[in-house]
C-alpha positions as semicolon CSV with decimal commas, in nm:
position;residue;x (nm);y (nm);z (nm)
1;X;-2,078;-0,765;7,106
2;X;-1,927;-0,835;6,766
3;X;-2,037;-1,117;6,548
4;X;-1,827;-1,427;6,514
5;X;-1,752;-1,301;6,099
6;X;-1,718;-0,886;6,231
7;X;-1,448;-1,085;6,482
8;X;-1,214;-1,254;6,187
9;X;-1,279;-0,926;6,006
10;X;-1,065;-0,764;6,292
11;X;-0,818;-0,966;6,387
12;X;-0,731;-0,993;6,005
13;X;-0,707;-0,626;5,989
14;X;-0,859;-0,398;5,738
15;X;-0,679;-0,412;5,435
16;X;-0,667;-0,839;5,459
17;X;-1,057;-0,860;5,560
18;X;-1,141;-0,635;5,262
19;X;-0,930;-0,862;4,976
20;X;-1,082;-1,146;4,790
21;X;-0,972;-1,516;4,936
22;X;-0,638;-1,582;4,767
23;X;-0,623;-1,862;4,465
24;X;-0,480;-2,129;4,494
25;X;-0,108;-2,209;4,299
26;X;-0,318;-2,452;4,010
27;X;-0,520;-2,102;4,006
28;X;-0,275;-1,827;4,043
29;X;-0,046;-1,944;3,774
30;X;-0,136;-1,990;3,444
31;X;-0,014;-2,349;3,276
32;X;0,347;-2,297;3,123
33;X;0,369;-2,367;2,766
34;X;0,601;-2,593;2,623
35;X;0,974;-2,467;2,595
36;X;1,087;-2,445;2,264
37;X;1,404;-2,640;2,143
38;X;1,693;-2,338;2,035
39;X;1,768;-2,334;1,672
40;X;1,983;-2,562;1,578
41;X;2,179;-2,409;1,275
42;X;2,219;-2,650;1,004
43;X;2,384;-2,553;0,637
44;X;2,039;-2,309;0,588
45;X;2,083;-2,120;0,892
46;X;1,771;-2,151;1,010
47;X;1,557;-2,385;1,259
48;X;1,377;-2,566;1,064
49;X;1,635;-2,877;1,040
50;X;1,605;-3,131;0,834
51;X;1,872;-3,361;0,998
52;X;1,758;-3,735;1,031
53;X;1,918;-3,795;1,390
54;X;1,905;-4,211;1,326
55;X;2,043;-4,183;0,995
56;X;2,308;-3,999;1,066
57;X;2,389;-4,231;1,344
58;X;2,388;-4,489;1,110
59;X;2,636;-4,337;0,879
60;X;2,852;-4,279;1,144
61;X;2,915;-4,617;1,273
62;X;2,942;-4,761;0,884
63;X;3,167;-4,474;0,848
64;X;3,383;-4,618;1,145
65;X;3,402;-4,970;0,964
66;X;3,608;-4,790;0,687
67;X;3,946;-4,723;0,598
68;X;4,023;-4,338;0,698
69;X;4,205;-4,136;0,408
70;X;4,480;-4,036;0,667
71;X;4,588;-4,359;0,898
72;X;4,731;-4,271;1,268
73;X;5,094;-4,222;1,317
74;X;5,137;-4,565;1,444
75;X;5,019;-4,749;1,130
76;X;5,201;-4,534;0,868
77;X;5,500;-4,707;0,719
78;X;5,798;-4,514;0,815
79;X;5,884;-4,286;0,553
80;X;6,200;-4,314;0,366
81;X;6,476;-3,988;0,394
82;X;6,470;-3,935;0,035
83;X;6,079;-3,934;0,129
84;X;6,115;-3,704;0,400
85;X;6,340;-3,457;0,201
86;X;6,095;-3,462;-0,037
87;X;5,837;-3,304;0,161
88;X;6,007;-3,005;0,147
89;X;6,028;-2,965;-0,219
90;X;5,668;-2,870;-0,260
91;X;5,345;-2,910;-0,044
92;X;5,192;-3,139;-0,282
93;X;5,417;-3,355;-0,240
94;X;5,372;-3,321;0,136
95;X;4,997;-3,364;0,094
96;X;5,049;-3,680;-0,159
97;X;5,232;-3,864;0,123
98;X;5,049;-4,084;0,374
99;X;5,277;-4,017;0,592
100;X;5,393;-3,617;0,506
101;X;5,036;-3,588;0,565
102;X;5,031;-3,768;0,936
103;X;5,345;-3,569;1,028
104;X;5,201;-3,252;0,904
105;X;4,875;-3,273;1,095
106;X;5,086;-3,353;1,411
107;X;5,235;-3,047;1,364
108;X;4,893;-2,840;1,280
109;X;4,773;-3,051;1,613
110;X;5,023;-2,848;1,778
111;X;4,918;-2,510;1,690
112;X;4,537;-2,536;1,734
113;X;4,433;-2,570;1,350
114;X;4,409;-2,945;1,283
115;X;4,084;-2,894;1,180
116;X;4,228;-2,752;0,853
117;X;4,343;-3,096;0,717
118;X;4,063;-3,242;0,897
119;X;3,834;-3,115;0,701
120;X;4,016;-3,121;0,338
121;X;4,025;-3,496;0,386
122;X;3,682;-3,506;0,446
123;X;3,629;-3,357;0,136
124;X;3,855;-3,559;-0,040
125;X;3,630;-3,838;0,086
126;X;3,337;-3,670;-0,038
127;X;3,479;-3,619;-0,376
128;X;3,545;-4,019;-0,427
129;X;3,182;-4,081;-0,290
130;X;2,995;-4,215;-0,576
131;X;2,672;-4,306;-0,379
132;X;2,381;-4,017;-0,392
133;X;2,268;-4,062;-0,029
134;X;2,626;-4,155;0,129
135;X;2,685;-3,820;-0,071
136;X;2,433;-3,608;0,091
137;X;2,476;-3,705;0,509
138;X;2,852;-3,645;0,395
139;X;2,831;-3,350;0,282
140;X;2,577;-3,227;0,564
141;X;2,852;-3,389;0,811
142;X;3,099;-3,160;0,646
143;X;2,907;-2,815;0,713
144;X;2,805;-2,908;1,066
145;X;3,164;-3,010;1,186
146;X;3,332;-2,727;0,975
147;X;3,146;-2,494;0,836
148;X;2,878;-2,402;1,044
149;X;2,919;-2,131;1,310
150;X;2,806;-2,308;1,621
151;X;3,048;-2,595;1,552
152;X;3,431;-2,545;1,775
153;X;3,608;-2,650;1,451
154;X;3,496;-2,409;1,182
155;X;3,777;-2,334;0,925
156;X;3,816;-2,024;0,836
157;X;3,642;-1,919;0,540
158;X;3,550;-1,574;0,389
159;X;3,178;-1,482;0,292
160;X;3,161;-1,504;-0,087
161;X;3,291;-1,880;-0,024
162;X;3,074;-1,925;0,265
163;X;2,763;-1,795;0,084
164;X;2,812;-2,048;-0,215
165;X;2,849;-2,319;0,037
166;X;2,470;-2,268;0,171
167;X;2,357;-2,263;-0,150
168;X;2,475;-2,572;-0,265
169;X;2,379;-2,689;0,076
170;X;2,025;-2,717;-0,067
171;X;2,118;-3,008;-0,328
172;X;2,445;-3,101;-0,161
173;X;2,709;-3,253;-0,412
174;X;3,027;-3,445;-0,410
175;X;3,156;-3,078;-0,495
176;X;2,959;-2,838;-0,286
177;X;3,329;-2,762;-0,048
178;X;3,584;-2,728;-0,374
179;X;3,607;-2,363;-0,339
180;X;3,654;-2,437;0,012
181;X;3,871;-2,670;-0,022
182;X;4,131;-2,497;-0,227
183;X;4,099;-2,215;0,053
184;X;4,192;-2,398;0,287
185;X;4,482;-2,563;0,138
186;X;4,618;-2,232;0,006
187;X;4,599;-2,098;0,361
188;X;4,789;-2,431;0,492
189;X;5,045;-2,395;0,194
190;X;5,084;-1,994;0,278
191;X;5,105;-2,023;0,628
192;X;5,157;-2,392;0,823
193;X;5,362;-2,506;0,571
194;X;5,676;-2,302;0,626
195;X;5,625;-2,316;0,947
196;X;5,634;-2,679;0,957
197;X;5,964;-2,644;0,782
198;X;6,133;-2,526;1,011
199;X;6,015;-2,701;1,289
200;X;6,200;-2,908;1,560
201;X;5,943;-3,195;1,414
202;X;6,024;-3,200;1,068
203;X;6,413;-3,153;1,141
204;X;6,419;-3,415;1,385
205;X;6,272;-3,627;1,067
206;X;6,555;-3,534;0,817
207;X;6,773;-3,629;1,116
208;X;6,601;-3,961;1,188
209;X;6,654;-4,022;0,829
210;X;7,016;-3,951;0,774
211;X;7,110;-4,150;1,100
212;X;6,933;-4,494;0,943
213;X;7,095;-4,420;0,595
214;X;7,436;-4,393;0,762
215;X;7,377;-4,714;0,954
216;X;7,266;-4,927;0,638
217;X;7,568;-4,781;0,456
């Protein structure tokens, strides 16, 4: 007659009697090790950021306390139609114009690139900053809203400008975007501005105008 432990030997079977007792799940797996953040891409490219998350949070909300270079359609006097007419003399005179520059970034609004005079004002803001730390979380604001890769409005900039960029990015300036700057306006100049034109916007304008000159007359 079989022993009670040659009876559990059995009627686990042969394979299961001969296997060492199972550990338990604190055993079996080891502990997991702490996940790592993913790199968050700043104006070096790498993951060691430098970004002060409070400060910059702090900027912001002084930042909203401030006049913006380009006020919202609604608050923009209405534009007079030698004004309007002007606009299509030159683009500097466009881009002079509170309000050439409100109707033009309506119109970039409408074909997906606003972030093209979005971002030359913001460097236009950055050039009249005279303060050295207002300066730098500018100009790191700048590069992570459009420059930087990761961000869903990055202008469109080729490498030898984008390469300067991230080196000034290491003792930002009030001047670290110029050459970016002037790319980007060139490209809006070259190929929004005619565009804009000859929209249905910017004719409805000239039309706007004309009808309140004939009714003051």
């Amino acid at each position: 007659m079989p022993t009670p432990h040659e009876a559990e030997k059995q009627h686990r079977g042969p394979e299961e009697a001969g296997q060492p007792p199972s550990m338990s799940s604190h055993e079996a797996a080891p502990p997991a090790s702490p996940r790592r953040n993913p790199c968050c891409l700043c104006w070096c490219c790498c993951c060691s950021c430098s970004w002060n998350e409070e400060r910059r949070r702090a900027w912001r909300a002084s930042r909203e306390g401030r006049p913006q270079p380009l006020p919202s359609c609604e608050v923009c006097a209405t534009p007079s139609p030698e004004e309007v007419q002007s606009w299509a003399q030159s683009f500097d005179k466009l881009m002079h114009s509170p309000a050439g520059r409100s109707a033009f970034r309506a119109f970039l609004r409408t074909e997906y690139s606003e972030e093209n005079m979005l971002f030359w004002l913001a460097c236009e803001e950055l050039k009249a900053e005279a303060n050295r730390h207002a300066v730098d979380e500018k100009a790191r604001l700048i590069y992570e809203d459009y420059v930087s890769i990761l961000s869903p409005k990055e202008v469109s900039l080729d490498s030898r400008v984008r390469e300067g960029i991230n080196k000034k990015m290491q003792e930002p300036s009030a001047h670290t975007f110029d050459d970016a700057q002037l790319q980007i306006y060139t490209l809006m100049h070259r190929d929004s501005y005619p565009r804009f034109l000859s929209s249905p916007a910017y004719r409805a304008l000239l039309l706007q105008g004309g009808s309140r000159s004939s009714t003051e007359a």
